[in-house]
Coordinates of C-alpha atoms in Angstrom, one line a residue:
G1 CA -107.5 24.3 -20.7
G2 CA -104.1 24.8 -22.4
F3 CA -103.4 26.3 -25.7
P4 CA -105.2 24.2 -28.4
V5 CA -103.5 21.9 -30.8
Y6 CA -101.4 23.8 -33.4
G7 CA -101.7 26.9 -31.3
I8 CA -104.6 28.3 -33.5
M9 CA -106.5 31.2 -32.0
W10 CA -110.2 32.2 -32.4
V11 CA -109.8 35.8 -33.5
R12 CA -112.1 38.5 -32.0
T13 CA -111.1 41.4 -34.4
Q14 CA -112.5 39.8 -37.6
L15 CA -112.3 41.7 -40.8
K16 CA -115.8 41.1 -42.1
I17 CA -114.7 41.4 -45.8
G18 CA -113.6 38.6 -48.2
Y19 CA -110.5 38.5 -50.4
G20 CA -112.8 38.9 -53.5
D21 CA -114.2 42.3 -52.3
L22 CA -110.7 43.5 -51.4
L23 CA -109.3 42.5 -54.8
A24 CA -112.4 44.1 -56.6
G25 CA -111.8 47.3 -54.7
L26 CA -108.1 47.3 -55.7
L27 CA -109.0 46.7 -59.4
A28 CA -111.6 49.5 -59.2
S29 CA -109.0 51.9 -57.8
W30 CA -106.9 51.6 -61.0
S31 CA -109.8 51.5 -63.5
G32 CA -111.0 55.0 -63.3
I33 CA -114.6 54.4 -62.1
E34 CA -117.1 57.3 -62.3
R35 CA -117.4 58.9 -58.8
D36 CA -120.6 60.7 -59.5
K37 CA -122.4 57.5 -60.5
E38 CA -121.1 55.7 -57.4
L39 CA -122.2 58.6 -55.2
V40 CA -125.8 58.5 -56.5
R41 CA -125.9 54.8 -56.1
A42 CA -124.7 54.9 -52.5
E43 CA -127.0 57.7 -51.5
S44 CA -130.0 55.8 -53.0
Y45 CA -129.5 52.8 -50.8
F46 CA -132.0 53.9 -48.1
D47 CA -133.6 57.1 -49.6
A48 CA -131.8 59.4 -52.0
R49 CA -133.9 62.4 -50.7
D50 CA -132.3 62.5 -47.2
T51 CA -129.0 60.4 -47.4
L52 CA -125.4 61.6 -47.7
A53 CA -122.4 59.4 -48.3
C54 CA -119.6 60.5 -46.0
Y55 CA -116.0 59.5 -45.4
S56 CA -116.8 58.0 -42.0
V57 CA -119.4 58.4 -39.2
R58 CA -117.0 60.7 -37.4
S59 CA -116.6 62.9 -40.4
G60 CA -120.4 63.0 -40.8
F61 CA -120.9 63.9 -37.1
D62 CA -118.2 66.6 -37.5
L63 CA -120.2 67.9 -40.5
L64 CA -123.4 67.9 -38.5
L65 CA -121.8 69.9 -35.6
R66 CA -120.3 72.4 -38.1
A67 CA -123.7 72.8 -39.8
L68 CA -125.5 73.4 -36.5
D69 CA -123.0 76.3 -35.8
L70 CA -123.2 75.9 -32.0
S71 CA -121.7 78.2 -29.5
P72 CA -118.6 77.2 -27.3
G73 CA -119.9 75.6 -24.1
D74 CA -123.1 74.3 -25.7
E75 CA -123.8 70.7 -24.7
V76 CA -124.0 67.4 -26.6
L77 CA -125.7 64.7 -24.6
F78 CA -124.4 61.1 -25.3
S79 CA -125.3 57.6 -24.3
A80 CA -122.7 57.3 -21.6
L81 CA -120.6 54.6 -23.4
N82 CA -119.2 55.8 -26.7
V83 CA -116.0 55.6 -28.8
K84 CA -113.4 58.1 -27.9
G85 CA -113.3 59.6 -31.4
M86 CA -116.9 60.8 -31.2
V87 CA -116.3 62.5 -27.8
R88 CA -113.1 64.1 -29.1
I89 CA -114.9 65.7 -32.0
V90 CA -117.3 67.4 -29.5
K91 CA -114.5 68.6 -27.3
D92 CA -112.5 69.9 -30.3
A93 CA -115.5 71.9 -31.4
G94 CA -115.5 73.6 -28.0
L95 CA -118.6 71.8 -26.9
V96 CA -119.3 69.9 -23.7
P97 CA -120.1 66.2 -23.8
V98 CA -122.7 65.2 -21.2
P99 CA -123.3 61.5 -20.3
I100 CA -126.7 59.9 -20.0
D101 CA -126.2 56.8 -17.9
L102 CA -127.4 53.4 -19.1
D103 CA -129.9 50.7 -18.1
F104 CA -128.1 47.4 -17.5
D105 CA -130.8 45.2 -19.2
T106 CA -130.8 47.2 -22.5
M107 CA -127.5 49.2 -22.4
G108 CA -129.6 52.1 -23.6
P109 CA -129.8 55.6 -22.1
R110 CA -132.3 55.9 -19.2
L111 CA -135.2 58.1 -19.8
E112 CA -135.2 59.8 -16.3
K113 CA -131.4 60.4 -16.6
L114 CA -132.0 62.1 -19.9
E115 CA -134.8 64.3 -18.6
A116 CA -132.5 65.3 -15.6
A117 CA -129.6 66.2 -18.0
I118 CA -131.4 68.5 -20.5
G119 CA -130.6 72.1 -19.7
P120 CA -130.7 75.5 -21.4
R121 CA -127.4 74.7 -23.3
S122 CA -128.3 71.2 -24.4
K123 CA -128.4 71.2 -28.2
V124 CA -127.8 67.6 -29.5
F125 CA -128.6 64.1 -28.1
V126 CA -126.7 61.1 -29.5
A127 CA -127.9 57.6 -28.7
A128 CA -125.8 54.6 -29.8
H129 CA -127.1 51.0 -30.3
L130 CA -124.4 48.9 -28.6
F131 CA -123.0 45.4 -29.3
G132 CA -125.6 44.6 -32.0
N133 CA -128.6 45.4 -29.9
R134 CA -131.4 47.4 -31.4
L135 CA -132.7 49.8 -28.7
S136 CA -136.2 51.3 -28.6
L137 CA -135.2 54.9 -28.6
D138 CA -138.3 56.6 -29.9
P139 CA -139.5 57.8 -26.5
L140 CA -136.1 59.4 -25.8
F141 CA -136.1 61.1 -29.2
A142 CA -139.6 62.4 -28.7
I143 CA -138.4 64.1 -25.4
T144 CA -135.3 65.6 -26.9
R145 CA -137.1 66.9 -30.0
S146 CA -139.9 68.4 -27.9
R147 CA -137.2 70.3 -26.0
G148 CA -135.6 71.6 -29.2
L149 CA -132.6 69.3 -29.3
I150 CA -131.4 67.5 -32.5
A151 CA -131.8 63.8 -32.0
V152 CA -129.0 61.6 -33.5
E153 CA -129.2 57.8 -33.8
D154 CA -125.8 56.1 -34.0
C155 CA -126.4 52.9 -35.9
A156 CA -122.7 52.0 -36.4
Q157 CA -123.1 48.7 -34.5
A158 CA -126.6 48.0 -35.7
F159 CA -126.5 47.8 -39.5
N160 CA -128.8 45.1 -40.9
G161 CA -129.1 46.0 -44.5
R162 CA -132.4 47.6 -45.5
D163 CA -134.2 45.7 -42.6
Y164 CA -133.4 48.6 -40.3
P165 CA -133.1 52.0 -42.1
G166 CA -133.0 54.0 -38.8
S167 CA -135.7 55.4 -36.6
V168 CA -138.0 58.0 -38.2
A169 CA -138.3 59.6 -34.7
A170 CA -134.6 60.8 -35.0
D171 CA -133.4 63.8 -37.0
V172 CA -130.2 62.0 -38.0
N173 CA -129.4 58.3 -38.5
M174 CA -125.7 57.4 -38.9
F175 CA -124.5 54.0 -40.4
S176 CA -120.8 53.1 -40.5
F177 CA -118.8 50.9 -42.9
G178 CA -115.5 51.2 -41.1
P179 CA -113.0 48.3 -40.8
I180 CA -114.7 46.1 -38.2
K181 CA -118.3 46.9 -39.0
T182 CA -120.8 44.6 -40.6
A183 CA -120.6 45.1 -44.4
T184 CA -117.3 47.0 -44.0
A185 CA -115.9 48.9 -47.0
L186 CA -112.9 49.8 -44.9
G187 CA -114.4 53.2 -44.4
G188 CA -117.5 55.2 -45.5
A189 CA -120.8 56.0 -43.9
L190 CA -124.4 56.8 -44.8
I191 CA -125.8 59.7 -42.9
R192 CA -129.6 60.3 -43.1
V193 CA -130.4 63.9 -42.3
R194 CA -134.2 64.3 -42.2
P195 CA -134.8 68.1 -41.6
D196 CA -134.5 69.7 -45.1
E197 CA -132.7 72.9 -44.1
L198 CA -130.2 71.1 -41.9
R199 CA -129.4 68.6 -44.7
E200 CA -128.8 71.3 -47.2
R201 CA -126.3 73.0 -44.8
V202 CA -124.5 69.7 -44.2
R203 CA -124.4 68.9 -47.9
K204 CA -122.9 72.3 -48.7
L205 CA -120.2 71.8 -46.2
L206 CA -119.5 68.3 -47.4
T207 CA -119.1 69.3 -51.0
G208 CA -116.6 72.0 -49.9
D209 CA -114.3 69.3 -48.4
P210 CA -111.6 67.7 -50.6
V211 CA -112.2 64.3 -52.1
Q212 CA -110.1 61.5 -50.7
P213 CA -107.6 60.5 -53.4
D214 CA -108.2 57.0 -54.8
A215 CA -104.6 56.1 -54.1
K216 CA -105.3 56.6 -50.4
H217 CA -108.1 54.0 -50.4
R218 CA -106.0 51.7 -52.5
K219 CA -103.2 51.9 -49.9
R220 CA -105.8 51.0 -47.2
L221 CA -107.0 48.1 -49.3
L222 CA -103.4 46.8 -49.5
Q223 CA -102.9 47.3 -45.8
F224 CA -106.1 45.3 -45.0
L225 CA -105.2 42.6 -47.4
A226 CA -102.0 42.1 -45.3
L227 CA -104.0 42.5 -42.1
K228 CA -106.5 39.8 -43.2
V229 CA -103.6 37.4 -43.5
V230 CA -102.2 38.6 -40.1
T231 CA -105.5 38.2 -38.3
S232 CA -106.0 34.7 -39.7
R233 CA -106.1 32.2 -36.8
P234 CA -102.6 30.7 -37.1
A235 CA -101.0 34.1 -37.7
L236 CA -102.7 35.7 -34.7
A237 CA -101.7 32.8 -32.4
A238 CA -98.1 33.4 -33.5
I239 CA -98.3 37.1 -33.0
Y240 CA -99.8 36.6 -29.5
R241 CA -96.9 34.3 -28.6
F242 CA -94.3 36.7 -30.0
Y243 CA -95.6 39.7 -28.0
R244 CA -96.1 37.6 -24.9
W245 CA -92.5 36.4 -25.2
R246 CA -91.4 40.0 -25.2
G247 CA -93.6 40.8 -22.2
M248 CA -96.0 43.0 -24.3
D249 CA -99.7 43.0 -25.1
Y250 CA -100.3 42.4 -28.8
E251 CA -103.8 43.8 -28.5
N252 CA -102.8 47.4 -28.6
A253 CA -100.3 46.9 -31.4
L254 CA -102.8 45.2 -33.7
A255 CA -106.2 46.6 -32.7
D256 CA -105.3 50.2 -33.5
R257 CA -104.2 49.2 -37.0
V258 CA -107.4 47.3 -37.6
R259 CA -109.9 49.8 -36.4
D260 CA -108.6 53.2 -37.5
V261 CA -110.1 54.7 -40.6
A262 CA -108.9 58.3 -39.9
P263 CA -106.2 58.6 -37.2
L264 CA -107.6 61.5 -35.3
K265 CA -104.6 63.7 -35.3
S266 CA -106.5 66.7 -36.7
A267 CA -109.8 67.7 -38.3
K268 CA -108.2 67.5 -41.7
N269 CA -108.1 63.7 -41.4
L270 CA -111.9 63.8 -41.1
R271 CA -112.8 66.5 -43.4
L272 CA -112.8 64.6 -46.7
Q273 CA -115.4 63.3 -49.2
P274 CA -115.2 59.6 -49.9
S275 CA -113.2 58.6 -53.0
A276 CA -114.6 56.9 -56.0
T277 CA -112.9 53.6 -54.8
M278 CA -114.4 53.9 -51.3
L279 CA -117.9 54.5 -52.8
Y280 CA -117.5 51.6 -55.3
L281 CA -116.6 49.2 -52.5
M282 CA -119.3 50.5 -50.2
N283 CA -121.9 49.9 -53.0
R284 CA -120.5 46.4 -53.7
R285 CA -120.9 45.6 -50.0
L286 CA -124.4 47.3 -49.6
Y287 CA -126.0 45.9 -52.7
G288 CA -124.5 42.5 -52.2
F289 CA -125.4 42.4 -48.4
D290 CA -126.4 39.0 -47.1
S291 CA -128.7 39.2 -44.2
G292 CA -128.2 35.5 -43.7
E293 CA -124.8 36.3 -42.3
I294 CA -126.5 38.3 -39.5
A295 CA -128.9 35.4 -38.8
R296 CA -125.9 33.0 -38.5
R297 CA -124.1 35.4 -36.2
K298 CA -127.2 35.7 -34.1
H299 CA -127.5 31.9 -33.9
A300 CA -123.9 31.6 -32.6
G301 CA -124.6 34.4 -30.1
E302 CA -127.7 32.8 -28.7
H303 CA -126.0 29.5 -28.3
L304 CA -123.2 31.1 -26.3
R305 CA -125.6 33.2 -24.3
D306 CA -127.5 30.0 -23.3
K307 CA -124.3 28.3 -22.3
L308 CA -123.2 31.2 -20.1
K309 CA -126.6 31.8 -18.3
G310 CA -125.9 31.6 -14.6
R311 CA -122.2 31.3 -15.1
A312 CA -121.4 34.9 -16.3
T313 CA -122.9 38.4 -16.1
M314 CA -124.2 39.6 -19.5
P315 CA -125.4 43.1 -20.1
A316 CA -128.1 44.1 -22.7
L317 CA -130.1 40.8 -22.8
G318 CA -133.4 42.7 -22.4
N319 CA -133.7 44.0 -26.0
S320 CA -136.1 42.4 -28.4
H321 CA -133.5 42.5 -31.2
H322 CA -129.9 41.4 -30.5
D323 CA -127.6 40.1 -33.3
Y324 CA -124.4 39.9 -31.4
W325 CA -122.2 42.3 -33.4
A326 CA -120.0 42.0 -30.3
F327 CA -120.5 39.6 -27.3
P328 CA -119.9 41.3 -24.0
I329 CA -119.7 39.8 -20.5
L330 CA -118.6 41.3 -17.2
A331 CA -116.0 40.0 -14.7
R332 CA -114.7 41.3 -11.4
Q333 CA -111.2 40.6 -12.6
P334 CA -111.5 41.2 -16.4
Q335 CA -107.7 41.0 -17.2
T336 CA -107.4 37.6 -15.4
L337 CA -110.3 36.3 -17.5
I338 CA -108.9 37.7 -20.7
N339 CA -105.5 36.0 -20.0
A340 CA -107.2 32.7 -19.3
L341 CA -109.2 32.9 -22.5
R342 CA -106.2 33.8 -24.6
E343 CA -104.2 31.0 -23.1
S344 CA -107.0 28.6 -24.3
G345 CA -107.0 30.1 -27.8
F346 CA -109.8 32.7 -27.5
D347 CA -108.9 36.2 -28.4
A348 CA -110.9 38.1 -25.7
A349 CA -110.2 41.8 -24.9
S350 CA -111.5 44.9 -23.2
L351 CA -112.8 47.8 -25.3
N352 CA -109.9 50.1 -25.2
R353 CA -111.2 52.4 -27.9
S354 CA -114.4 53.1 -26.0
Q355 CA -114.9 55.1 -22.9
H356 CA -117.5 56.1 -20.4
I357 CA -118.1 59.8 -20.6
A358 CA -117.4 61.7 -17.3
A359 CA -119.9 64.2 -16.0
P360 CA -118.9 67.8 -16.7
A361 CA -117.7 70.0 -13.8
G362 CA -120.6 71.2 -11.7
R363 CA -122.9 68.4 -12.8
E364 CA -121.5 65.6 -10.7
A365 CA -125.1 64.2 -10.3
L366 CA -124.9 63.0 -13.9
E367 CA -121.8 60.8 -13.3
P368 CA -122.6 57.6 -15.1
A369 CA -122.0 54.9 -12.4
L370 CA -123.4 52.0 -14.5
A371 CA -121.4 52.9 -17.7
A372 CA -118.2 53.3 -15.6
A373 CA -118.7 49.9 -13.9
V374 CA -119.4 48.2 -17.2
M375 CA -116.4 49.7 -18.9
R376 CA -114.2 48.6 -15.9
D377 CA -115.5 45.0 -15.9
L378 CA -116.1 44.5 -19.7
V379 CA -114.7 41.5 -21.6
V380 CA -115.6 41.1 -25.3
L381 CA -115.6 37.5 -26.6
P382 CA -115.0 36.1 -30.0
C383 CA -118.3 34.8 -31.2
Y384 CA -119.3 34.4 -34.9
P385 CA -120.6 31.8 -37.3
D386 CA -117.3 30.3 -38.3
M387 CA -116.8 29.0 -34.7
P388 CA -118.1 25.4 -34.3
Q389 CA -120.5 24.9 -31.4
K390 CA -118.0 22.7 -29.6
E391 CA -115.6 25.6 -29.5
L392 CA -118.2 28.0 -28.2
D393 CA -119.0 25.3 -25.5
R394 CA -115.3 25.0 -24.7
M395 CA -115.0 28.8 -24.3
A396 CA -118.0 28.7 -22.0
E397 CA -116.2 26.1 -19.9
V398 CA -113.0 28.3 -19.7
I399 CA -115.1 31.2 -18.6
A400 CA -117.0 29.1 -16.0
D401 CA -113.6 27.8 -14.6
A402 CA -112.1 31.4 -14.5
M403 CA -115.3 32.8 -12.8
R404 CA -115.2 30.1 -10.1
A405 CA -111.7 31.4 -9.1
Q406 CA -113.1 35.0 -8.9
P407 CA -114.9 36.6 -6.0
G408 CA -118.5 36.1 -7.2
L409 CA -120.4 37.5 -10.2
P410 CA -120.5 41.3 -10.3
S411 CA -123.9 42.9 -9.7
Y412 CA -124.9 46.3 -11.2
N413 CA -127.8 47.7 -9.1
L414 CA -126.5 51.2 -9.4
G415 CA -129.3 53.7 -8.8

């Protein structure tokens, strides 16, 4: 144990964008690039006939709900683990979020829970691929579409270039290029809307929204240039020490800055079209995408998974495709484990920007016991190609030691 030599920390919140891309984006923001050209190029990445380039996945989701023109009290069914921002959009629209509890082996929504949840006011079903898993969602989409719901596939954590353009069984596929995503452009999203009439309504609303000024994305590029320095390994170790000395948790101070594209104070933060600069950077990242990076990340994840088998409880190992966008494990005393890992130079954390969605009043039978237990016990580990195998092995040892001091591995046989 002990903090490693030089106090250098393996960072979990990596900005997956290089200095070259950040500088190219800054130059583009001053050079007056043609927005229309960049827009056509972005929307052609998967299929120009059904793709819209949006400011963020949340703004695309907000557009979708506006286009559907639902009545207050209508229900949006969700995989029971989701980011708080998505749930807030539903509530702000006067709609009711309804959780579909998950299967431990896949972390995907359970079919029988979905069937039990669909009622006369259910209008939309949103299923999210979590942690870099690719779920087999087609059977769930088939059920929801047969019952008249709009099926939405959230691929924010599952982008893999053109290798996975989204399920054709869904009505809508959403891909995010926000700050911590694979191929980040520090914002931006591609939303595929397959039904023609719905897509035209979404497009009409989108073109009515103001365009984000280039100066705004330039400011974000400058902020992230600074953050890239701050989240370098030596800097993060120093920040960790400073906050610890003051008796505070650095995680909240730093993580919110890194993850936020649109602080969700109001809908006007969301209701924007992407700027020319954002589109330029998104195209640079999309068309220069290196799938080898995902293969290397997967290799690191599989190495750590093998080291932790029998020593830690890991959700979502039952999927045929897992590329370890995030590496989750579960512990009875998650904060104790997080502290032990940080002490040893590994920047572990809980997912404070995600939540399990509570069952609505009167539908307590839908309370997502598994999702709630996973959120309570979750620890996300740093795991990526830059980490040497000996450091992944050392992290596995720290986890094994910490787990031995805890009262047994948690078990999740929850109905």
